[in-house]
PDB file of C-alpha atoms in Angstrom:
ATOM      1  CA  MET A 231     148.314 -84.634  90.924  1.00 89.00           C
ATOM      2  CA  ALA A 232     147.869 -81.852  93.457  1.00 91.00           C
ATOM      3  CA  LEU A 233     145.019 -82.160  95.931  1.00 94.00           C
ATOM      4  CA  SER A 234     141.753 -80.743  94.627  1.00 94.00           C
ATOM      5  CA  LYS A 235     138.960 -79.133  96.622  1.00 94.00           C
ATOM      6  CA  GLU A 236     136.805 -82.205  96.018  1.00 95.00           C
ATOM      7  CA  GLN A 237     139.516 -84.539  97.311  1.00 95.00           C
ATOM      8  CA  GLN A 238     140.112 -82.371 100.373  1.00 95.00           C
ATOM      9  CA  GLU A 239     136.390 -82.341 101.183  1.00 95.00           C
ATOM     10  CA  LYS A 240     136.403 -86.146 101.258  1.00 95.00           C
ATOM     11  CA  LEU A 241     139.313 -86.270 103.718  1.00 96.00           C
ATOM     12  CA  THR A 242     138.240 -87.015 107.269  1.00 97.00           C
ATOM     13  CA  PRO A 243     140.783 -86.253 110.013  1.00 97.00           C
ATOM     14  CA  SER A 244     141.531 -89.969 110.389  1.00 97.00           C
ATOM     15  CA  LEU A 245     141.983 -90.460 106.643  1.00 98.00           C
ATOM     16  CA  ALA A 246     144.323 -87.455 106.445  1.00 98.00           C
ATOM     17  CA  LEU A 247     146.427 -88.941 109.251  1.00 98.00           C
ATOM     18  CA  LYS A 248     146.416 -92.337 107.514  1.00 98.00           C
ATOM     19  CA  GLU A 249     147.768 -90.746 104.322  1.00 97.00           C
ATOM     20  CA  LEU A 250     150.533 -88.938 106.203  1.00 98.00           C
ATOM     21  CA  LYS A 251     151.514 -92.118 108.043  1.00 98.00           C
ATOM     22  CA  GLU A 252     151.643 -93.958 104.737  1.00 98.00           C
ATOM     23  CA  GLY A 253     153.822 -91.192 103.341  1.00 98.00           C
ATOM     24  CA  HIS A 254     156.110 -91.468 106.345  1.00 98.00           C
ATOM     25  CA  GLN A 255     156.442 -95.199 105.748  1.00 98.00           C
ATOM     26  CA  ARG A 256     157.468 -94.501 102.153  1.00 98.00           C
ATOM     27  CA  PHE A 257     160.086 -92.093 103.531  1.00 97.00           C
ATOM     28  CA  ILE A 258     161.420 -94.797 105.876  1.00 97.00           C
ATOM     29  CA  ASP A 259     161.409 -97.393 103.088  1.00 98.00           C
ATOM     30  CA  GLY A 260     163.144 -95.059 100.652  1.00 97.00           C
ATOM     31  CA  THR A 261     160.300 -95.312  98.129  1.00 97.00           C
ATOM     32  CA  PRO A 262     158.948 -91.758  97.784  1.00 96.00           C
ATOM     33  CA  LEU A 263     156.392 -90.932  95.139  1.00 93.00           C
ATOM     34  CA  THR A 264     157.820 -89.364  91.997  1.00 87.00           C
ATOM     35  CA  LEU A 265     155.783 -86.357  90.862  1.00 87.00           C
ATOM     36  CA  SER A 266     156.331 -83.633  88.297  1.00 89.00           C
ATOM     37  CA  THR A 267     157.274 -80.461  90.166  1.00 92.00           C
ATOM     38  CA  SER A 268     156.436 -78.211  87.227  1.00 93.00           C
ATOM     39  CA  SER A 269     153.021 -79.837  86.915  1.00 93.00           C
ATOM     40  CA  LEU A 270     152.302 -79.330  90.624  1.00 94.00           C
ATOM     41  CA  ILE A 271     153.361 -75.684  90.396  1.00 95.00           C
ATOM     42  CA  ASN A 272     150.870 -75.141  87.579  1.00 95.00           C
ATOM     43  CA  GLN A 273     148.078 -77.010  89.344  1.00 93.00           C
ATOM     44  CA  THR A 274     148.459 -75.075  92.603  1.00 95.00           C
ATOM     45  CA  ALA A 275     149.113 -71.621  91.125  1.00 95.00           C
ATOM     46  CA  LYS A 276     145.554 -70.381  91.752  1.00 94.00           C
ATOM     47  CA  ALA A 277     144.482 -72.370  94.837  1.00 95.00           C
ATOM     48  CA  GLN A 278     145.611 -74.842  97.491  1.00 97.00           C
ATOM     49  CA  PHE A 279     143.757 -77.534  99.423  1.00 97.00           C
ATOM     50  CA  PRO A 280     146.251 -79.069 101.902  1.00 98.00           C
ATOM     51  CA  LYS A 281     145.323 -82.090 103.969  1.00 98.00           C
ATOM     52  CA  ALA A 282     147.051 -80.969 107.196  1.00 98.00           C
ATOM     53  CA  ILE A 283     149.189 -78.429 109.001  1.00 98.00           C
ATOM     54  CA  VAL A 284     152.322 -79.597 110.792  1.00 98.00           C
ATOM     55  CA  ILE A 285     153.826 -77.544 113.631  1.00 98.00           C
ATOM     56  CA  SER A 286     157.530 -78.332 113.649  1.00 98.00           C
ATOM     57  CA  CYS A 287     160.871 -77.162 114.973  1.00 98.00           C
ATOM     58  CA  ILE A 288     163.197 -75.267 112.629  1.00 98.00           C
ATOM     59  CA  ASP A 289     165.836 -78.017 112.870  1.00 98.00           C
ATOM     60  CA  SER A 290     167.400 -78.705 109.453  1.00 98.00           C
ATOM     61  CA  ARG A 291     167.374 -82.447 110.189  1.00 98.00           C
ATOM     62  CA  VAL A 292     163.574 -82.451 110.287  1.00 98.00           C
ATOM     63  CA  PRO A 293     162.481 -81.738 106.686  1.00 97.00           C
ATOM     64  CA  VAL A 294     158.752 -81.997 107.232  1.00 98.00           C
ATOM     65  CA  GLU A 295     157.523 -82.453 103.661  1.00 97.00           C
ATOM     66  CA  GLN A 296     160.142 -85.157 103.054  1.00 97.00           C
ATOM     67  CA  ILE A 297     159.401 -86.958 106.307  1.00 98.00           C
ATOM     68  CA  PHE A 298     155.770 -87.407 105.240  1.00 98.00           C
ATOM     69  CA  ASP A 299     156.554 -87.754 101.503  1.00 98.00           C
ATOM     70  CA  GLN A 300     154.312 -84.804 100.676  1.00 97.00           C
ATOM     71  CA  ASN A 301     154.720 -82.387  97.813  1.00 95.00           C
ATOM     72  CA  ILE A 302     153.674 -78.922  96.667  1.00 96.00           C
ATOM     73  CA  GLY A 303     150.146 -78.161  97.864  1.00 97.00           C
ATOM     74  CA  ASP A 304     149.851 -81.154 100.218  1.00 97.00           C
ATOM     75  CA  ILE A 305     150.524 -79.695 103.676  1.00 98.00           C
ATOM     76  CA  PHE A 306     150.972 -76.443 105.537  1.00 98.00           C
ATOM     77  CA  VAL A 307     154.098 -76.260 107.714  1.00 98.00           C
ATOM     78  CA  ALA A 308     154.613 -73.785 110.564  1.00 98.00           C
ATOM     79  CA  ARG A 309     158.096 -73.874 112.054  1.00 98.00           C
ATOM     80  CA  VAL A 310     159.531 -72.315 115.193  1.00 98.00           C
ATOM     81  CA  ALA A 311     162.439 -73.465 117.370  1.00 98.00           C
ATOM     82  CA  GLY A 312     160.940 -75.740 120.009  1.00 98.00           C
ATOM     83  CA  ASN A 313     157.655 -76.305 118.071  1.00 98.00           C
ATOM     84  CA  PHE A 314     155.548 -74.341 120.544  1.00 98.00           C
ATOM     85  CA  ILE A 315     152.287 -72.500 120.079  1.00 97.00           C
ATOM     86  CA  ASN A 316     152.134 -68.702 120.231  1.00 97.00           C
ATOM     87  CA  ASN A 317     149.586 -66.257 118.807  1.00 97.00           C
ATOM     88  CA  ASP A 318     151.172 -66.192 115.358  1.00 97.00           C
ATOM     89  CA  ILE A 319     151.359 -69.970 115.086  1.00 98.00           C
ATOM     90  CA  LEU A 320     147.816 -70.309 116.445  1.00 98.00           C
ATOM     91  CA  ALA A 321     146.540 -67.842 113.857  1.00 98.00           C
ATOM     92  CA  SER A 322     148.330 -69.847 111.175  1.00 98.00           C
ATOM     93  CA  ILE A 323     146.592 -73.022 112.363  1.00 98.00           C
ATOM     94  CA  GLU A 324     143.228 -71.255 112.348  1.00 98.00           C
ATOM     95  CA  TYR A 325     143.850 -70.137 108.776  1.00 98.00           C
ATOM     96  CA  ALA A 326     144.888 -73.633 107.688  1.00 98.00           C
ATOM     97  CA  CYS A 327     141.910 -75.351 109.314  1.00 98.00           C
ATOM     98  CA  ALA A 328     139.056 -72.846 109.438  1.00 97.00           C
ATOM     99  CA  VAL A 329     139.756 -70.973 106.184  1.00 97.00           C
ATOM    100  CA  ALA A 330     141.615 -73.480 104.011  1.00 97.00           C
ATOM    101  CA  GLN A 331     139.677 -76.422 105.534  1.00 97.00           C
ATOM    102  CA  SER A 332     142.589 -78.717 106.423  1.00 98.00           C
ATOM    103  CA  PRO A 333     141.223 -81.476 108.699  1.00 98.00           C
ATOM    104  CA  LEU A 334     144.365 -82.325 110.665  1.00 98.00           C
ATOM    105  CA  VAL A 335     146.952 -80.666 112.913  1.00 98.00           C
ATOM    106  CA  ILE A 336     150.183 -82.427 113.868  1.00 98.00           C
ATOM    107  CA  VAL A 337     152.495 -81.039 116.542  1.00 98.00           C
ATOM    108  CA  LEU A 338     155.869 -82.610 115.768  1.00 98.00           C
ATOM    109  CA  GLY A 339     158.703 -82.481 118.260  1.00 98.00           C
ATOM    110  CA  HIS A 340     162.014 -84.175 117.646  1.00 98.00           C
ATOM    111  CA  GLU A 341     164.822 -86.032 119.349  1.00 97.00           C
ATOM    112  CA  GLY A 342     167.907 -83.953 120.089  1.00 96.00           C
ATOM    113  CA  CYS A 343     166.065 -80.637 119.975  1.00 98.00           C
ATOM    114  CA  GLY A 344     168.491 -77.784 120.628  1.00 97.00           C
ATOM    115  CA  ALA A 345     165.719 -75.500 121.871  1.00 98.00           C
ATOM    116  CA  VAL A 346     164.562 -78.058 124.420  1.00 98.00           C
ATOM    117  CA  SER A 347     168.103 -78.786 125.580  1.00 98.00           C
ATOM    118  CA  SER A 348     168.837 -75.062 125.861  1.00 97.00           C
ATOM    119  CA  ALA A 349     165.674 -74.533 127.891  1.00 97.00           C
ATOM    120  CA  CYS A 350     166.676 -77.409 130.187  1.00 97.00           C
ATOM    121  CA  ASP A 351     170.028 -75.687 130.734  1.00 97.00           C
ATOM    122  CA  GLY A 352     168.531 -72.238 131.239  1.00 96.00           C
ATOM    123  CA  VAL A 353     170.515 -70.743 128.354  1.00 96.00           C
ATOM    124  CA  LYS A 354     170.514 -66.943 128.201  1.00 96.00           C
ATOM    125  CA  LEU A 355     171.420 -65.505 124.825  1.00 96.00           C
ATOM    126  CA  GLY A 356     169.764 -62.583 123.054  1.00 97.00           C
ATOM    127  CA  HIS A 357     166.155 -63.136 122.034  1.00 96.00           C
ATOM    128  CA  ILE A 358     166.615 -66.874 122.574  1.00 96.00           C
ATOM    129  CA  THR A 359     166.224 -66.319 126.326  1.00 95.00           C
ATOM    130  CA  GLU A 360     162.668 -65.041 125.967  1.00 94.00           C
ATOM    131  CA  MET A 361     161.723 -67.636 123.382  1.00 95.00           C
ATOM    132  CA  LEU A 362     162.799 -70.518 125.612  1.00 96.00           C
ATOM    133  CA  GLN A 363     160.288 -69.422 128.259  1.00 96.00           C
ATOM    134  CA  ALA A 364     157.653 -71.059 126.083  1.00 97.00           C
ATOM    135  CA  ILE A 365     159.166 -74.452 126.984  1.00 98.00           C
ATOM    136  CA  ARG A 366     159.148 -73.806 130.766  1.00 97.00           C
ATOM    137  CA  PRO A 367     155.745 -75.478 131.321  1.00 97.00           C
ATOM    138  CA  ALA A 368     157.083 -78.703 129.769  1.00 98.00           C
ATOM    139  CA  ILE A 369     160.166 -78.541 131.994  1.00 98.00           C
ATOM    140  CA  GLU A 370     158.059 -78.108 135.104  1.00 97.00           C
ATOM    141  CA  ASN A 371     155.790 -80.951 134.034  1.00 97.00           C
ATOM    142  CA  ALA A 372     158.682 -83.325 133.260  1.00 97.00           C
ATOM    143  CA  GLN A 373     160.361 -82.672 136.609  1.00 97.00           C
ATOM    144  CA  LYS A 374     157.337 -84.209 138.357  1.00 96.00           C
ATOM    145  CA  THR A 375     158.189 -87.638 136.987  1.00 94.00           C
ATOM    146  CA  SER A 376     161.885 -87.439 136.049  1.00 94.00           C
ATOM    147  CA  HIS A 377     165.023 -87.920 138.107  1.00 94.00           C
ATOM    148  CA  GLU A 378     167.841 -85.399 138.426  1.00 95.00           C
ATOM    149  CA  PRO A 379     169.988 -83.951 137.006  1.00 97.00           C
ATOM    150  CA  TYR A 380     167.535 -81.555 135.407  1.00 97.00           C
ATOM    151  CA  ASN A 381     169.735 -80.486 132.505  1.00 97.00           C
ATOM    152  CA  SER A 382     170.707 -81.622 129.004  1.00 97.00           C
ATOM    153  CA  SER A 383     173.197 -84.174 130.327  1.00 97.00           C
ATOM    154  CA  ASN A 384     170.209 -86.315 131.336  1.00 97.00           C
ATOM    155  CA  ALA A 385     168.928 -87.840 128.079  1.00 96.00           C
ATOM    156  CA  SER A 386     165.798 -89.375 129.593  1.00 97.00           C
ATOM    157  CA  TYR A 387     164.878 -86.048 131.176  1.00 98.00           C
ATOM    158  CA  VAL A 388     165.320 -84.189 127.878  1.00 98.00           C
ATOM    159  CA  ALA A 389     163.168 -86.830 126.147  1.00 98.00           C
ATOM    160  CA  SER A 390     160.490 -86.353 128.795  1.00 98.00           C
ATOM    161  CA  VAL A 391     160.543 -82.578 128.323  1.00 98.00           C
ATOM    162  CA  THR A 392     160.314 -83.051 124.546  1.00 98.00           C
ATOM    163  CA  GLU A 393     157.213 -85.258 124.821  1.00 98.00           C
ATOM    164  CA  SER A 394     155.620 -83.035 127.425  1.00 98.00           C
ATOM    165  CA  ASN A 395     156.203 -80.001 125.219  1.00 98.00           C
ATOM    166  CA  VAL A 396     154.309 -81.652 122.360  1.00 98.00           C
ATOM    167  CA  LEU A 397     151.381 -82.709 124.547  1.00 98.00           C
ATOM    168  CA  LEU A 398     151.081 -79.382 126.361  1.00 98.00           C
ATOM    169  CA  ASN A 399     151.045 -77.501 123.077  1.00 98.00           C
ATOM    170  CA  ILE A 400     148.336 -79.772 121.700  1.00 98.00           C
ATOM    171  CA  ASN A 401     146.229 -78.818 124.726  1.00 97.00           C
ATOM    172  CA  LYS A 402     147.128 -75.173 124.261  1.00 97.00           C
ATOM    173  CA  ILE A 403     145.625 -75.160 120.778  1.00 97.00           C
ATOM    174  CA  THR A 404     142.171 -76.144 121.989  1.00 93.00           C
ATOM    175  CA  GLN A 405     142.390 -74.062 125.157  1.00 96.00           C
ATOM    176  CA  GLN A 406     143.208 -70.869 123.291  1.00 97.00           C
ATOM    177  CA  SER A 407     141.191 -71.237 120.088  1.00 98.00           C
ATOM    178  CA  GLN A 408     137.423 -71.578 120.317  1.00 97.00           C
ATOM    179  CA  LEU A 409     137.377 -71.702 116.529  1.00 97.00           C
ATOM    180  CA  LEU A 410     139.488 -74.866 116.436  1.00 98.00           C
ATOM    181  CA  LYS A 411     137.815 -76.394 119.475  1.00 97.00           C
ATOM    182  CA  GLU A 412     134.433 -76.183 117.750  1.00 97.00           C
ATOM    183  CA  ARG A 413     135.799 -77.884 114.642  1.00 97.00           C
ATOM    184  CA  ILE A 414     137.144 -80.728 116.776  1.00 97.00           C
ATOM    185  CA  GLU A 415     133.801 -81.112 118.556  1.00 97.00           C
ATOM    186  CA  ASN A 416     132.060 -81.190 115.172  1.00 97.00           C
ATOM    187  CA  GLY A 417     134.387 -83.932 113.913  1.00 97.00           C
ATOM    188  CA  GLN A 418     135.890 -81.654 111.262  1.00 97.00           C
ATOM    189  CA  LEU A 419     139.353 -81.561 112.806  1.00 98.00           C
ATOM    190  CA  ALA A 420     141.761 -83.708 114.805  1.00 98.00           C
ATOM    191  CA  ILE A 421     145.025 -82.842 116.533  1.00 98.00           C
ATOM    192  CA  CYS A 422     147.792 -85.345 117.212  1.00 98.00           C
ATOM    193  CA  GLY A 423     151.440 -85.268 118.161  1.00 98.00           C
ATOM    194  CA  GLY A 424     154.645 -87.134 117.679  1.00 98.00           C
ATOM    195  CA  VAL A 425     158.386 -87.019 118.216  1.00 98.00           C
ATOM    196  CA  TYR A 426     160.637 -87.503 115.196  1.00 98.00           C
ATOM    197  CA  GLN A 427     163.736 -89.595 115.844  1.00 98.00           C
ATOM    198  CA  ILE A 428     166.746 -88.077 114.076  1.00 97.00           C
ATOM    199  CA  LYS A 429     168.769 -91.255 114.574  1.00 97.00           C
ATOM    200  CA  ASP A 430     166.590 -93.392 112.311  1.00 97.00           C
ATOM    201  CA  GLY A 431     163.875 -91.206 110.772  1.00 98.00           C
ATOM    202  CA  THR A 432     160.943 -92.800 112.578  1.00 98.00           C
ATOM    203  CA  ILE A 433     158.160 -91.025 114.460  1.00 98.00           C
ATOM    204  CA  ASN A 434     156.995 -91.979 117.937  1.00 98.00           C
ATOM    205  CA  TRP A 435     153.313 -91.073 117.948  1.00 98.00           C
ATOM    206  CA  LEU A 436     152.015 -89.805 121.269  1.00 97.00           C
TER     207      LEU A 436
END
């Protein structure tokens, strides 16, 4: 069954996270729920009541709904290379949480992120050059605690940038959206982050 308004209203931020973590465990175990797609399409045709919004990279190896074993109507997903927050993504989060009443935001980075590696290497290529500037704060933060070389050949450095990018963007959400900040203060919303491991499908929660 698709989530109903009544079910969504009962979801606290912690309960929403619990359900997504349980779904992720089903994904790891290879025991996903089997639901009727046609039935879900019919049930969600007039309305949706998702339990969360996930901010993810565009990487094809990170299929967000599958990772959390969620189906039609269960979660919003906003994807951009490097899983960073800009005005469009922030507006999407505000819609998901303040309008559609989702109680949870997850910022999900991932191991082996091409955008992060490219930013570490200072890649210059078309519009990618400008986009990668969004990851610069994470690079500067990671260099405070990491050892050289500061490029993609240094796996631990890239991992540090990846984690820093998730955490900095979590902070950015509350710093730039009074609407979301108020919902967090009122206990209506929670934000968390993690890094998906493409080598084994697990998530390191931060």
